[in-house]
Short mmCIF file of C-alpha atoms in Angstrom, two decimals:
data_model
loop_
_atom_site.label_atom_id
_atom_site.label_comp_id
_atom_site.label_asym_id
_atom_site.label_seq_id
_atom_site.Cartn_x
_atom_site.Cartn_y
_atom_site.Cartn_z
CA MET A 1 -22.11 -38.70 23.75
CA TYR A 2 -22.53 -35.69 21.33
CA ASP A 3 -25.58 -35.40 18.92
CA TYR A 4 -23.14 -34.75 16.07
CA ASP A 5 -19.36 -34.54 15.73
CA ALA A 6 -19.64 -31.00 14.01
CA ILE A 7 -22.35 -28.38 13.60
CA VAL A 8 -21.90 -25.92 10.94
CA ILE A 9 -23.79 -22.45 11.36
CA GLY A 10 -24.77 -21.29 7.82
CA ALA A 11 -24.97 -22.96 4.47
CA GLY A 12 -22.84 -20.36 2.71
CA LEU A 13 -19.89 -21.50 0.45
CA GLY A 14 -17.40 -21.46 3.40
CA GLY A 15 -19.76 -23.55 5.54
CA LEU A 16 -20.65 -26.06 2.97
CA SER A 17 -17.12 -26.68 1.66
CA SER A 18 -15.89 -27.17 5.31
CA ALA A 19 -19.08 -29.41 6.09
CA ALA A 20 -18.43 -31.54 2.88
CA ILE A 21 -14.70 -32.11 3.97
CA LEU A 22 -15.51 -32.79 7.51
CA GLN A 23 -18.21 -35.30 6.55
CA LYS A 24 -15.99 -36.84 3.91
CA ASN A 25 -13.34 -37.40 6.77
CA GLY A 26 -15.63 -39.30 9.05
CA PHE A 27 -17.11 -36.47 11.10
CA ARG A 28 -20.94 -36.67 11.53
CA THR A 29 -21.80 -33.15 10.22
CA LEU A 30 -24.99 -31.01 10.68
CA VAL A 31 -25.59 -27.73 8.67
CA CYS A 32 -28.15 -25.45 10.25
CA GLU A 33 -29.21 -23.00 7.66
CA ASN A 34 -31.51 -19.92 8.57
CA THR A 35 -33.12 -19.50 5.11
CA GLY A 36 -34.89 -21.98 2.91
CA GLN A 37 -31.96 -22.65 0.47
CA VAL A 38 -28.20 -22.91 0.46
CA GLY A 39 -25.63 -20.32 -0.63
CA GLY A 40 -25.91 -17.13 1.65
CA CYS A 41 -24.40 -14.35 -0.71
CA CYS A 42 -23.92 -16.96 -3.33
CA SER A 43 -27.46 -17.77 -4.30
CA SER A 44 -30.38 -17.02 -6.46
CA MET A 45 -33.97 -16.20 -5.89
CA ASP A 46 -37.10 -16.83 -8.38
CA VAL A 47 -39.59 -13.86 -9.07
CA GLN A 48 -42.41 -14.46 -11.45
CA GLY A 49 -40.47 -16.75 -13.74
CA TYR A 50 -37.12 -14.89 -13.55
CA ARG A 51 -34.19 -16.01 -11.56
CA PHE A 52 -32.20 -13.32 -10.02
CA ASP A 53 -28.64 -13.91 -8.28
CA ILE A 54 -28.23 -12.48 -4.70
CA GLY A 55 -24.79 -11.31 -4.23
CA ALA A 56 -22.10 -13.12 -6.36
CA SER A 57 -22.50 -12.87 -9.97
CA ILE A 58 -19.42 -14.74 -11.64
CA VAL A 59 -16.55 -17.14 -10.72
CA GLU A 60 -13.03 -16.48 -11.31
CA MET A 61 -10.02 -18.52 -10.05
CA SER A 62 -12.31 -21.55 -10.16
CA PHE A 63 -9.23 -23.83 -9.54
CA VAL A 64 -9.90 -23.24 -5.81
CA ILE A 65 -13.46 -25.10 -6.39
CA ASP A 66 -11.52 -27.75 -8.29
CA GLU A 67 -9.13 -28.20 -5.22
CA LEU A 68 -12.28 -28.59 -3.01
CA PHE A 69 -13.73 -31.14 -5.10
CA ALA A 70 -10.23 -32.85 -5.36
CA LYS A 71 -10.10 -33.18 -1.63
CA LEU A 72 -13.55 -34.62 -1.71
CA GLY A 73 -12.22 -37.26 -4.24
CA LYS A 74 -14.69 -36.08 -6.89
CA ARG A 75 -14.89 -34.03 -10.00
CA THR A 76 -16.10 -30.49 -10.18
CA SER A 77 -17.97 -31.19 -13.41
CA ASP A 78 -20.23 -33.92 -11.92
CA TYR A 79 -21.65 -31.45 -9.51
CA ILE A 80 -21.55 -28.02 -11.28
CA ASP A 81 -22.05 -27.23 -14.87
CA PHE A 82 -19.83 -24.34 -15.45
CA MET A 83 -20.11 -22.12 -18.62
CA PRO A 84 -17.30 -20.07 -19.67
CA ILE A 85 -18.16 -16.45 -20.14
CA ASP A 86 -16.62 -14.18 -23.04
CA PRO A 87 -16.18 -11.25 -23.18
CA ILE A 88 -15.22 -10.64 -19.40
CA TYR A 89 -16.56 -7.18 -19.35
CA GLY A 90 -18.39 -4.73 -21.52
CA PHE A 91 -18.04 -1.07 -20.63
CA VAL A 92 -20.19 1.69 -21.01
CA THR A 93 -18.76 5.16 -20.49
CA GLU A 94 -20.31 8.29 -19.64
CA ASP A 95 -19.94 9.64 -23.12
CA GLY A 96 -21.88 6.65 -24.26
CA GLU A 97 -19.00 4.48 -25.79
CA LYS A 98 -19.46 0.86 -25.53
CA PHE A 99 -16.61 -1.80 -25.59
CA SER A 100 -15.56 -4.97 -24.22
CA TYR A 101 -12.55 -7.10 -23.06
CA PRO A 102 -12.35 -10.48 -24.47
CA VAL A 103 -10.88 -13.41 -22.28
CA ASP A 104 -8.00 -13.61 -25.14
CA VAL A 105 -5.36 -11.32 -23.81
CA ASN A 106 -4.11 -10.40 -27.17
CA GLY A 107 -7.80 -9.46 -28.07
CA THR A 108 -7.94 -7.09 -24.97
CA ARG A 109 -4.60 -5.62 -26.14
CA GLU A 110 -6.28 -4.59 -29.34
CA VAL A 111 -9.08 -3.08 -27.54
CA ILE A 112 -6.58 -1.01 -25.38
CA ALA A 113 -4.58 -0.09 -28.16
CA ARG A 114 -7.63 1.90 -29.70
CA PHE A 115 -7.33 4.10 -26.69
CA SER A 116 -3.58 4.23 -26.22
CA GLU A 117 -0.60 2.46 -28.09
CA GLU A 118 1.50 3.06 -24.85
CA ASP A 119 -0.98 1.16 -22.61
CA ALA A 120 -1.24 -1.66 -25.14
CA ARG A 121 2.40 -2.23 -24.53
CA ASN A 122 1.92 -1.75 -20.88
CA TRP A 123 -0.75 -4.53 -21.05
CA ASP A 124 1.83 -6.86 -22.11
CA ARG A 125 3.78 -6.12 -18.98
CA PHE A 126 1.02 -6.33 -16.87
CA VAL A 127 -0.15 -9.76 -18.17
CA LYS A 128 3.40 -10.92 -17.65
CA VAL A 129 3.47 -9.67 -14.02
CA GLY A 130 -0.13 -10.67 -13.40
CA SER A 131 0.33 -14.13 -14.70
CA GLU A 132 3.20 -14.82 -12.49
CA ALA A 133 1.53 -13.08 -9.42
CA ILE A 134 -1.65 -14.97 -9.57
CA ASN A 135 -0.20 -18.47 -10.60
CA LYS A 136 2.96 -18.49 -8.54
CA ALA A 137 2.12 -16.23 -5.43
CA PHE A 138 -1.51 -15.07 -4.67
CA GLY A 139 -3.35 -18.02 -6.07
CA GLN A 140 -1.05 -20.50 -4.00
CA VAL A 141 -2.41 -19.13 -0.84
CA MET A 142 -6.14 -19.11 -1.41
CA ALA A 143 -6.80 -22.48 0.53
CA LYS A 144 -3.95 -22.06 3.03
CA PRO A 145 -4.25 -20.76 6.66
CA MET A 146 -2.34 -17.73 7.26
CA TYR A 147 -3.36 -16.26 10.64
CA THR A 148 -0.13 -16.49 12.44
CA LEU A 149 3.47 -15.09 11.77
CA LYS A 150 4.48 -18.81 11.56
CA ASP A 151 1.84 -19.39 8.95
CA MET A 152 2.98 -16.43 6.91
CA MET A 153 6.49 -17.64 7.13
CA LYS A 154 5.50 -21.08 6.13
CA VAL A 155 3.51 -19.80 3.05
CA ALA A 156 6.47 -17.50 2.16
CA MET A 157 8.80 -20.53 2.26
CA THR A 158 6.35 -22.60 -0.01
CA SER A 159 5.42 -19.73 -2.25
CA PRO A 160 8.75 -17.55 -2.55
CA ALA A 161 7.32 -15.47 -5.29
CA LEU A 162 5.11 -13.87 -2.79
CA VAL A 163 8.01 -12.06 -1.21
CA LYS A 164 8.97 -10.66 -4.83
CA TYR A 165 5.37 -9.34 -4.91
CA LEU A 166 5.26 -7.81 -1.31
CA PRO A 167 5.58 -4.19 -2.79
CA TYR A 168 2.25 -4.89 -4.57
CA MET A 169 0.66 -5.82 -1.00
CA ILE A 170 2.06 -2.82 0.59
CA LYS A 171 1.00 -0.11 -2.03
CA ASN A 172 -2.73 0.70 -2.77
CA PHE A 173 -4.75 -0.40 -5.72
CA GLU A 174 -4.55 2.90 -7.41
CA MET A 175 -0.66 3.27 -6.90
CA VAL A 176 -0.31 -0.22 -8.60
CA LEU A 177 -2.87 0.44 -11.24
CA THR A 178 -1.37 3.90 -12.24
CA SER A 179 2.19 2.39 -12.45
CA PHE A 180 1.08 0.09 -15.10
CA PHE A 181 -1.36 2.29 -17.19
CA LYS A 182 -1.27 5.76 -18.21
CA ASP A 183 -4.63 6.44 -20.28
CA GLU A 184 -7.73 7.46 -18.00
CA LYS A 185 -10.06 5.27 -19.83
CA VAL A 186 -7.86 2.27 -19.64
CA ARG A 187 -7.04 2.92 -15.84
CA SER A 188 -10.82 3.42 -15.05
CA SER A 189 -11.74 0.24 -16.72
CA MET A 190 -9.58 -1.83 -14.53
CA SER A 191 -10.53 -0.04 -11.30
CA LEU A 192 -13.92 -1.83 -10.65
CA GLN A 193 -11.93 -4.89 -8.92
CA SER A 194 -11.23 -2.76 -5.89
CA TYR A 195 -15.01 -2.65 -5.12
CA PHE A 196 -14.89 -6.55 -5.26
CA LEU A 197 -13.17 -6.25 -1.88
CA GLY A 198 -15.67 -3.47 -1.05
CA LEU A 199 -13.06 -0.63 -0.97
CA PRO A 200 -12.15 2.29 -3.10
CA PRO A 201 -8.95 2.27 -5.35
CA ALA A 202 -7.36 4.62 -2.74
CA LEU A 203 -7.85 2.07 0.15
CA CYS A 204 -7.91 -1.31 -1.60
CA PRO A 205 -4.57 -3.30 -1.20
CA GLY A 206 -2.54 -3.02 -4.55
CA TYR A 207 -2.22 -6.92 -5.20
CA VAL A 208 -5.98 -6.71 -5.98
CA VAL A 209 -5.13 -5.06 -9.37
CA PHE A 210 -4.13 -8.59 -10.61
CA LEU A 211 -7.73 -9.71 -10.44
CA ALA A 212 -7.98 -7.79 -13.71
CA TYR A 213 -5.53 -10.24 -15.29
CA SER A 214 -6.78 -13.47 -13.51
CA GLU A 215 -10.17 -13.16 -15.25
CA HIS A 216 -8.23 -13.44 -18.46
CA GLU A 217 -7.54 -17.03 -17.24
CA GLY A 218 -11.34 -17.88 -17.59
CA ILE A 219 -14.40 -16.54 -15.84
CA PHE A 220 -17.48 -18.80 -15.46
CA TYR A 221 -21.17 -18.85 -14.77
CA PRO A 222 -22.91 -21.97 -13.38
CA ARG A 223 -25.90 -22.98 -15.35
CA GLY A 224 -29.03 -22.22 -13.41
CA GLY A 225 -27.70 -19.35 -11.55
CA MET A 226 -24.95 -18.71 -9.02
CA ILE A 227 -26.89 -20.94 -6.49
CA GLY A 228 -25.66 -23.79 -8.77
CA ILE A 229 -22.35 -23.57 -6.89
CA PRO A 230 -23.41 -24.19 -3.34
CA GLN A 231 -26.09 -26.58 -4.42
CA GLY A 232 -23.24 -28.70 -5.99
CA ILE A 233 -21.04 -28.69 -2.82
CA ALA A 234 -24.23 -29.62 -0.81
CA ARG A 235 -24.94 -32.42 -3.11
CA ALA A 236 -21.33 -33.61 -2.43
CA PHE A 237 -21.92 -33.22 1.32
CA GLU A 238 -25.24 -35.13 1.12
CA ASP A 239 -23.56 -37.84 -1.00
CA PHE A 240 -21.30 -38.42 1.85
CA GLY A 241 -24.11 -38.92 4.31
CA GLY A 242 -24.35 -34.99 5.44
CA GLU A 243 -27.48 -33.44 6.97
CA ILE A 244 -28.79 -30.03 6.26
CA ARG A 245 -31.53 -28.38 8.16
CA PHE A 246 -33.16 -25.46 6.53
CA ASN A 247 -35.20 -22.66 8.25
CA THR A 248 -33.15 -23.51 11.29
CA ARG A 249 -31.88 -20.59 13.08
CA VAL A 250 -29.14 -20.92 15.74
CA ARG A 251 -29.55 -18.64 18.60
CA LYS A 252 -26.55 -19.46 20.69
CA VAL A 253 -23.18 -21.12 20.61
CA LEU A 254 -23.10 -23.29 23.70
CA THR A 255 -19.82 -23.09 25.65
CA GLU A 256 -18.39 -24.73 28.74
CA GLY A 257 -15.17 -23.24 30.23
CA LYS A 258 -12.85 -22.84 27.11
CA ARG A 259 -14.66 -25.40 24.94
CA VAL A 260 -17.72 -25.19 22.67
CA THR A 261 -20.37 -27.78 23.42
CA GLY A 262 -22.99 -27.26 20.56
CA VAL A 263 -25.73 -24.80 19.73
CA GLU A 264 -29.15 -23.59 20.86
CA LEU A 265 -31.56 -23.09 18.07
CA ALA A 266 -34.15 -20.56 17.90
CA ASP A 267 -36.90 -22.80 19.15
CA GLY A 268 -34.95 -23.71 22.27
CA THR A 269 -33.49 -27.05 20.88
CA LYS A 270 -30.09 -27.80 22.15
CA LEU A 271 -27.68 -29.74 20.00
CA THR A 272 -24.50 -30.99 21.42
CA SER A 273 -21.25 -31.22 19.11
CA ARG A 274 -17.47 -31.19 20.05
CA ILE A 275 -16.87 -28.94 16.81
CA VAL A 276 -18.81 -25.83 15.71
CA VAL A 277 -17.96 -24.16 12.51
CA SER A 278 -19.36 -20.82 12.09
CA ASP A 279 -20.02 -19.46 8.55
CA ILE A 280 -21.64 -16.34 9.75
CA ASN A 281 -20.32 -12.83 10.24
CA ALA A 282 -17.40 -13.18 13.14
CA ARG A 283 -18.76 -10.19 14.82
CA THR A 284 -22.02 -11.79 15.18
CA LEU A 285 -20.72 -15.05 16.44
CA TYR A 286 -18.43 -13.67 19.10
CA LEU A 287 -20.64 -10.64 20.24
CA ASP A 288 -24.15 -12.20 19.88
CA LEU A 289 -24.14 -15.98 19.45
CA ILE A 290 -21.48 -16.64 22.11
CA GLY A 291 -22.07 -13.24 23.91
CA ARG A 292 -19.72 -10.51 24.98
CA GLU A 293 -20.17 -11.74 28.55
CA ASN A 294 -18.82 -15.24 27.81
CA ILE A 295 -15.45 -14.09 25.92
CA PRO A 296 -12.54 -12.32 27.52
CA SER A 297 -12.59 -8.40 27.24
CA TRP A 298 -9.52 -8.38 24.90
CA ALA A 299 -11.67 -10.70 22.54
CA ALA A 300 -14.62 -8.40 22.63
CA LYS A 301 -12.29 -5.32 21.82
CA ALA A 302 -10.88 -7.08 19.08
CA MET A 303 -14.02 -7.78 17.38
CA GLU A 304 -15.05 -4.20 17.90
CA THR A 305 -11.97 -2.87 15.98
CA PHE A 306 -13.14 -4.55 12.76
CA PRO A 307 -15.70 -2.26 10.78
CA VAL A 308 -18.01 -4.25 8.57
CA SER A 309 -17.72 -3.94 4.81
CA ILE A 310 -19.77 -1.61 2.53
CA PRO A 311 -23.17 -2.90 1.70
CA ALA A 312 -24.01 -3.51 -1.89
CA PRO A 313 -27.73 -2.87 -2.86
CA MET A 314 -29.09 -4.52 -5.74
CA ILE A 315 -31.83 -3.94 -8.02
CA MET A 316 -33.33 -6.75 -10.06
CA LEU A 317 -35.02 -6.17 -13.37
CA GLY A 318 -37.18 -8.47 -15.50
CA LEU A 319 -37.25 -7.27 -19.11
CA ASP A 320 -39.34 -8.08 -22.09
CA THR A 321 -36.63 -7.36 -24.46
CA GLU A 322 -32.98 -7.96 -24.81
CA PRO A 323 -30.92 -5.22 -23.43
CA ASP A 324 -28.46 -3.30 -25.46
CA LEU A 325 -25.40 -4.32 -23.38
CA PRO A 326 -22.03 -5.53 -24.34
CA GLY A 327 -21.93 -8.88 -22.25
CA HIS A 328 -22.79 -10.82 -19.19
CA HIS A 329 -20.95 -8.14 -17.02
CA THR A 330 -21.28 -4.34 -17.92
CA PHE A 331 -19.21 -1.99 -15.93
CA CYS A 332 -20.74 1.54 -16.37
CA TYR A 333 -18.26 4.25 -15.05
CA THR A 334 -17.22 7.69 -15.36
CA ASN A 335 -13.44 8.02 -14.02
CA LEU A 336 -10.98 6.67 -11.49
CA LYS A 337 -11.46 9.85 -9.36
CA GLU A 338 -15.14 9.44 -9.18
CA MET A 339 -14.82 5.97 -7.78
CA ASN A 340 -12.92 7.58 -5.02
CA ARG A 341 -15.21 10.40 -4.60
CA ILE A 342 -18.19 8.24 -3.97
CA TRP A 343 -16.44 6.70 -1.00
CA PHE A 344 -14.96 9.82 0.56
CA GLU A 345 -17.66 12.26 -0.04
CA ASP A 346 -20.81 10.16 -0.65
CA TYR A 347 -20.39 6.71 1.43
CA LEU A 348 -18.70 8.15 4.47
CA ASN A 349 -21.27 11.07 4.70
CA GLY A 350 -24.39 8.68 4.56
CA ARG A 351 -25.26 9.70 1.08
CA ILE A 352 -26.21 7.29 -1.92
CA PRO A 353 -23.70 7.73 -4.58
CA SER A 354 -25.10 10.18 -7.07
CA GLY A 355 -23.15 8.81 -10.06
CA GLY A 356 -19.78 7.21 -10.89
CA PHE A 357 -20.17 3.55 -11.50
CA MET A 358 -22.54 0.55 -11.52
CA LEU A 359 -22.05 -3.06 -12.36
CA ILE A 360 -24.76 -4.71 -14.47
CA SER A 361 -24.94 -8.41 -14.53
CA TRP A 362 -27.09 -10.09 -17.39
CA PRO A 363 -27.43 -13.77 -16.31
CA SER A 364 -29.86 -14.41 -18.97
CA HIS A 365 -27.10 -13.61 -21.54
CA ALA A 366 -25.13 -16.74 -20.39
CA ASP A 367 -28.03 -18.99 -19.49
CA PRO A 368 -31.32 -17.97 -21.20
CA SER A 369 -33.08 -20.47 -18.77
CA MET A 370 -32.88 -17.65 -16.17
CA ALA A 371 -35.76 -15.81 -17.66
CA PRO A 372 -39.04 -16.50 -19.68
CA GLU A 373 -38.46 -17.13 -23.45
CA GLY A 374 -37.85 -13.60 -25.09
CA HIS A 375 -37.32 -12.10 -21.67
CA HIS A 376 -34.23 -11.03 -19.80
CA CYS A 377 -32.99 -10.40 -16.25
CA LEU A 378 -30.45 -7.98 -15.00
CA ASN A 379 -28.95 -7.31 -11.53
CA LEU A 380 -27.87 -3.65 -11.17
CA VAL A 381 -25.14 -3.47 -8.27
CA THR A 382 -23.97 -0.25 -6.72
CA PHE A 383 -22.52 0.39 -3.21
CA ALA A 384 -24.17 2.59 -0.73
CA PRO A 385 -24.08 3.24 3.19
CA TYR A 386 -26.29 1.26 5.51
CA LYS A 387 -27.05 4.50 7.54
CA LEU A 388 -28.41 7.31 5.48
CA ALA A 389 -28.06 10.74 6.52
CA GLU A 390 -31.56 11.21 5.42
CA GLY A 391 -34.33 8.70 5.86
CA ASP A 392 -34.07 5.13 5.81
CA TRP A 393 -33.72 2.28 3.24
CA ASP A 394 -37.38 1.02 3.84
CA SER A 395 -38.86 4.54 3.17
CA ILE A 396 -36.59 5.24 0.25
CA LYS A 397 -36.72 2.12 -1.52
CA GLU A 398 -39.00 3.30 -4.49
CA ARG A 399 -37.06 6.40 -4.80
CA TYR A 400 -33.66 4.56 -5.09
CA LEU A 401 -35.00 2.46 -8.03
CA GLU A 402 -36.13 5.48 -9.73
CA ASP A 403 -32.85 7.54 -9.04
CA THR A 404 -30.76 4.46 -10.18
CA LEU A 405 -32.73 4.18 -13.44
CA ASP A 406 -32.42 8.03 -13.80
CA MET A 407 -28.56 7.48 -13.24
CA MET A 408 -28.31 4.77 -16.13
CA GLU A 409 -30.05 7.12 -18.54
CA ARG A 410 -28.39 10.33 -17.59
CA TYR A 411 -24.81 8.93 -17.26
CA PHE A 412 -24.70 5.87 -19.26
CA HIS A 413 -27.39 6.55 -22.05
CA LEU A 414 -29.20 3.32 -21.02
CA ASN A 415 -32.98 3.44 -20.99
CA LEU A 416 -34.74 0.48 -19.65
CA ARG A 417 -37.92 1.91 -18.21
CA ASP A 418 -40.30 0.90 -20.79
CA HIS A 419 -39.21 -2.63 -21.01
CA ILE A 420 -39.43 -3.47 -17.16
CA THR A 421 -41.81 -6.29 -16.26
CA VAL A 422 -40.49 -6.90 -12.74
CA ALA A 423 -38.42 -4.76 -10.45
CA ARG A 424 -37.17 -5.63 -6.99
CA VAL A 425 -34.83 -3.70 -4.82
CA ASN A 426 -32.76 -5.59 -2.38
CA THR A 427 -31.62 -3.04 0.16
CA PRO A 428 -29.10 -3.43 2.90
CA TYR A 429 -31.91 -3.82 5.52
CA ASP A 430 -33.22 -6.60 3.24
CA LEU A 431 -29.72 -8.25 3.05
CA GLU A 432 -29.46 -8.03 6.76
CA ARG A 433 -32.91 -9.57 7.38
CA GLN A 434 -32.67 -12.38 4.76
CA LEU A 435 -29.08 -13.26 5.13
CA LEU A 436 -28.34 -12.01 8.81
CA HIS A 437 -25.41 -9.80 7.61
CA PRO A 438 -24.97 -7.04 10.09
CA CYS A 439 -25.50 -3.81 8.24
CA GLY A 440 -26.15 -5.82 4.92
CA ALA A 441 -22.38 -6.10 4.71
CA VAL A 442 -22.08 -8.93 2.01
CA TYR A 443 -18.17 -8.86 2.19
CA GLY A 444 -18.19 -9.58 5.87
CA LEU A 445 -15.78 -7.55 7.64
CA GLN A 446 -13.86 -4.54 5.93
CA ASN A 447 -11.07 -6.09 3.92
CA ASP A 448 -8.07 -3.79 3.85
CA PHE A 449 -4.21 -4.40 4.21
CA PHE A 450 -4.59 -4.43 7.99
CA SER A 451 -7.65 -6.67 8.22
CA THR A 452 -6.92 -9.60 5.96
CA ALA A 453 -4.95 -12.76 6.47
CA MET A 454 -3.24 -12.72 9.89
CA PHE A 455 -5.16 -9.47 10.90
CA ARG A 456 -8.53 -11.17 10.18
CA PRO A 457 -10.25 -13.25 12.92
CA ARG A 458 -8.66 -16.74 13.06
CA MET A 459 -10.24 -19.83 11.44
CA ARG A 460 -9.25 -21.90 14.33
CA SER A 461 -10.42 -19.85 17.32
CA ARG A 462 -8.04 -18.79 20.15
CA VAL A 463 -10.90 -18.17 22.53
CA PHE A 464 -12.65 -21.59 22.46
CA GLN A 465 -11.35 -25.03 21.73
CA GLY A 466 -13.44 -26.88 18.91
CA LEU A 467 -14.62 -23.46 17.33
CA TYR A 468 -13.71 -22.78 13.91
CA LEU A 469 -14.58 -19.79 11.43
CA ALA A 470 -15.24 -19.95 7.65
CA GLY A 471 -16.66 -17.51 5.18
CA ALA A 472 -15.95 -13.83 4.29
CA SER A 473 -15.15 -12.67 7.64
CA VAL A 474 -11.97 -14.64 7.97
CA HIS A 475 -8.94 -15.59 5.73
CA LEU A 476 -8.81 -13.28 2.90
CA GLY A 477 -12.31 -12.11 2.80
CA GLY A 478 -15.50 -12.13 0.59
CA GLY A 479 -15.72 -13.61 -2.64
CA VAL A 480 -16.37 -17.16 -4.17
CA PRO A 481 -12.76 -18.60 -4.41
CA THR A 482 -11.75 -17.06 -1.03
CA THR A 483 -14.79 -18.28 0.78
CA VAL A 484 -14.54 -21.80 -0.65
CA GLY A 485 -10.86 -21.58 0.14
CA SER A 486 -11.61 -20.62 3.84
CA GLY A 487 -13.74 -23.90 4.02
CA VAL A 488 -11.08 -25.98 2.63
CA CYS A 489 -8.65 -24.55 5.40
CA VAL A 490 -11.10 -25.31 8.16
CA GLY A 491 -11.62 -28.85 6.87
CA GLY A 492 -7.55 -29.29 6.97
CA LEU A 493 -7.44 -27.60 10.56
CA VAL A 494 -10.28 -29.87 12.07
CA GLU A 495 -8.49 -32.99 10.72
CA GLU A 496 -5.22 -31.71 12.21
CA ASP A 497 -6.90 -31.10 15.72
CA PHE A 498 -9.31 -34.01 15.65
CA GLY A 499 -8.26 -36.34 13.12
CA MET B 1 27.02 13.25 22.85
CA LYS B 2 25.37 10.02 21.78
CA LYS B 3 22.12 11.24 23.07
CA LYS B 4 22.11 14.41 20.96
CA ILE B 5 22.90 12.13 17.75
CA ARG B 6 20.11 10.08 18.47
CA ALA B 7 17.80 12.83 18.94
CA ALA B 8 18.78 14.42 15.70
CA LEU B 9 18.65 11.18 13.97
CA GLY B 10 15.20 10.75 15.38
CA LEU B 11 14.29 14.34 14.25
CA ALA B 12 15.56 13.91 10.64
CA LEU B 13 13.51 10.73 10.43
CA ILE B 14 10.34 12.42 11.63
CA ALA B 15 11.13 15.25 9.31
CA GLY B 16 11.87 13.01 6.34
CA ALA B 17 8.68 10.99 6.92
CA ALA B 18 6.63 13.93 7.16
CA ALA B 19 8.17 15.68 3.92
CA ALA B 20 7.42 12.15 2.06
CA TYR B 21 3.79 12.15 3.25
CA PHE B 22 3.15 15.65 2.09
CA SER B 23 4.83 15.36 -1.10
CA ALA B 24 2.94 12.03 -1.67
CA SER B 25 -0.22 11.94 -3.91
CA GLU B 26 -3.51 12.41 -2.40
CA SER B 27 -4.45 8.80 -2.98
CA THR B 28 -1.24 7.76 -1.14
CA ARG B 29 -1.73 10.16 1.79
CA ARG B 30 -5.25 8.75 2.14
CA TYR B 31 -4.03 5.21 2.12
CA ILE B 32 -1.52 5.95 4.91
CA LYS B 33 -3.79 7.68 6.96
CA HIS B 34 -6.34 4.84 6.67
CA LEU B 35 -3.71 2.27 7.53
CA GLY B 36 -2.25 4.56 10.31
CA ARG B 37 -5.55 4.74 12.10
CA GLN B 38 -5.59 1.09 12.44
CA VAL B 39 -2.24 0.43 13.82
CA PRO B 40 -3.31 0.50 17.32
CA TYR B 41 -5.83 -2.27 16.63
CA LEU B 42 -3.28 -4.76 15.11
CA PRO B 43 -2.30 -6.51 18.36
CA TYR B 44 -5.91 -7.35 19.15
CA ARG B 45 -6.67 -8.33 15.38
CA TYR B 46 -3.56 -10.40 15.44
CA LEU B 47 -4.76 -12.25 18.60
CA ILE B 48 -8.32 -12.82 17.77
#
């Protein structure tokens, strides 16, 4: 007799989504969470009256969350209070110009026309192609397993539009973007999305460009912070009778022959189950929790071929004034070339990017309850290497904060120094310690064309029967819809195998 | 004769690919190089 039917390691979005489906389908499920709260990279933390998001800052393609709740026989709105965000992005360029793209595609067209009439016409074409690409092709595969050639064929048969968009999958982000837009300012304003996969425009798969359209179908922020999403899913899971244990670290996944048999906790407690779902980094799962000595050598070699994604250090600022920013999300940028340069010249050489771009998230703009009355909170997100050529993150924390504030002043003419009441830096080391992401890699494994879908670790393990993987390391990589989608897939796979 | 034709075709193919690579933009070359480096890993990645 097993202690549980299923044990889920990690209460991130992938883990909770799969847990909720399993529990609903009659599997007695336990979620073991290392920290004191749900969400992993989609959560929030309270600091001196301010609430800051950790990791994810917005939701797009929310239909995947609706699909999850539909599978649970529930309505999303009963569990998560989503607020629509408009404009989608504000922009601050290095010459100090500020503008924003509204959700309305015609409104965005008018903004683009100010820079280039030709690109305003190109925007119409982009909207037409993007709408079909998202709704008939890429959006269709969010919650469908695609880790074998057979799966890929099946998906192509059910979503034939995918075949039509194959060239966008083979080309890189920059090639697709520049095939649509000619004006440098317009191109650069739509290049941020490549870093949503943790890659520069030159290395990111081309289909990601269409995220710049998908956002115009609506982006949302959950009331109470990004943690509202995992909290909503956790509540649904608990409504079905599921159990979450906080501050419970799994030290080992127990195996017997080619089967998983449960987990061992950090305090030595052994819990048995016939199913284990991992929502942690797949490298950590196979190489550490199961152990290199317990897996075939080809599996260890396979896991070693995956580099982890770029870390995203974050600076959280509490302000005693309203910042002069165009919207919930502000993208400060110089140009497309610079966004590649920071990867090839800075990141790969262990240097913290000296300029280029930054994403500022302003949660209290959408939800004033995120900060004390009259105050505001900001999250400044950049990308930087884990291993630094000089020094380490613990010793340069203060300097990093100062340098980032300098960069905001120098490049983007944003001076916040006099209004800062709280400043906290979340370095890649902090993310590694808090969330157990190796190298602070919030996107899990690197996510380029040859490490996605069927070239990413399988959600149904081939190494051990009863072992399933969800989260940013599998399926389509990091992000709110993709990790929720991975959980939905795992729920379906377990049902196929054990239902 | 057949062997010679095959060799010539192979050479032409390699030369064509090299010409296409070197006439491509820097961004495209970086992308091809990045993906090319990962080709040997693909069988492992597919299996895991």
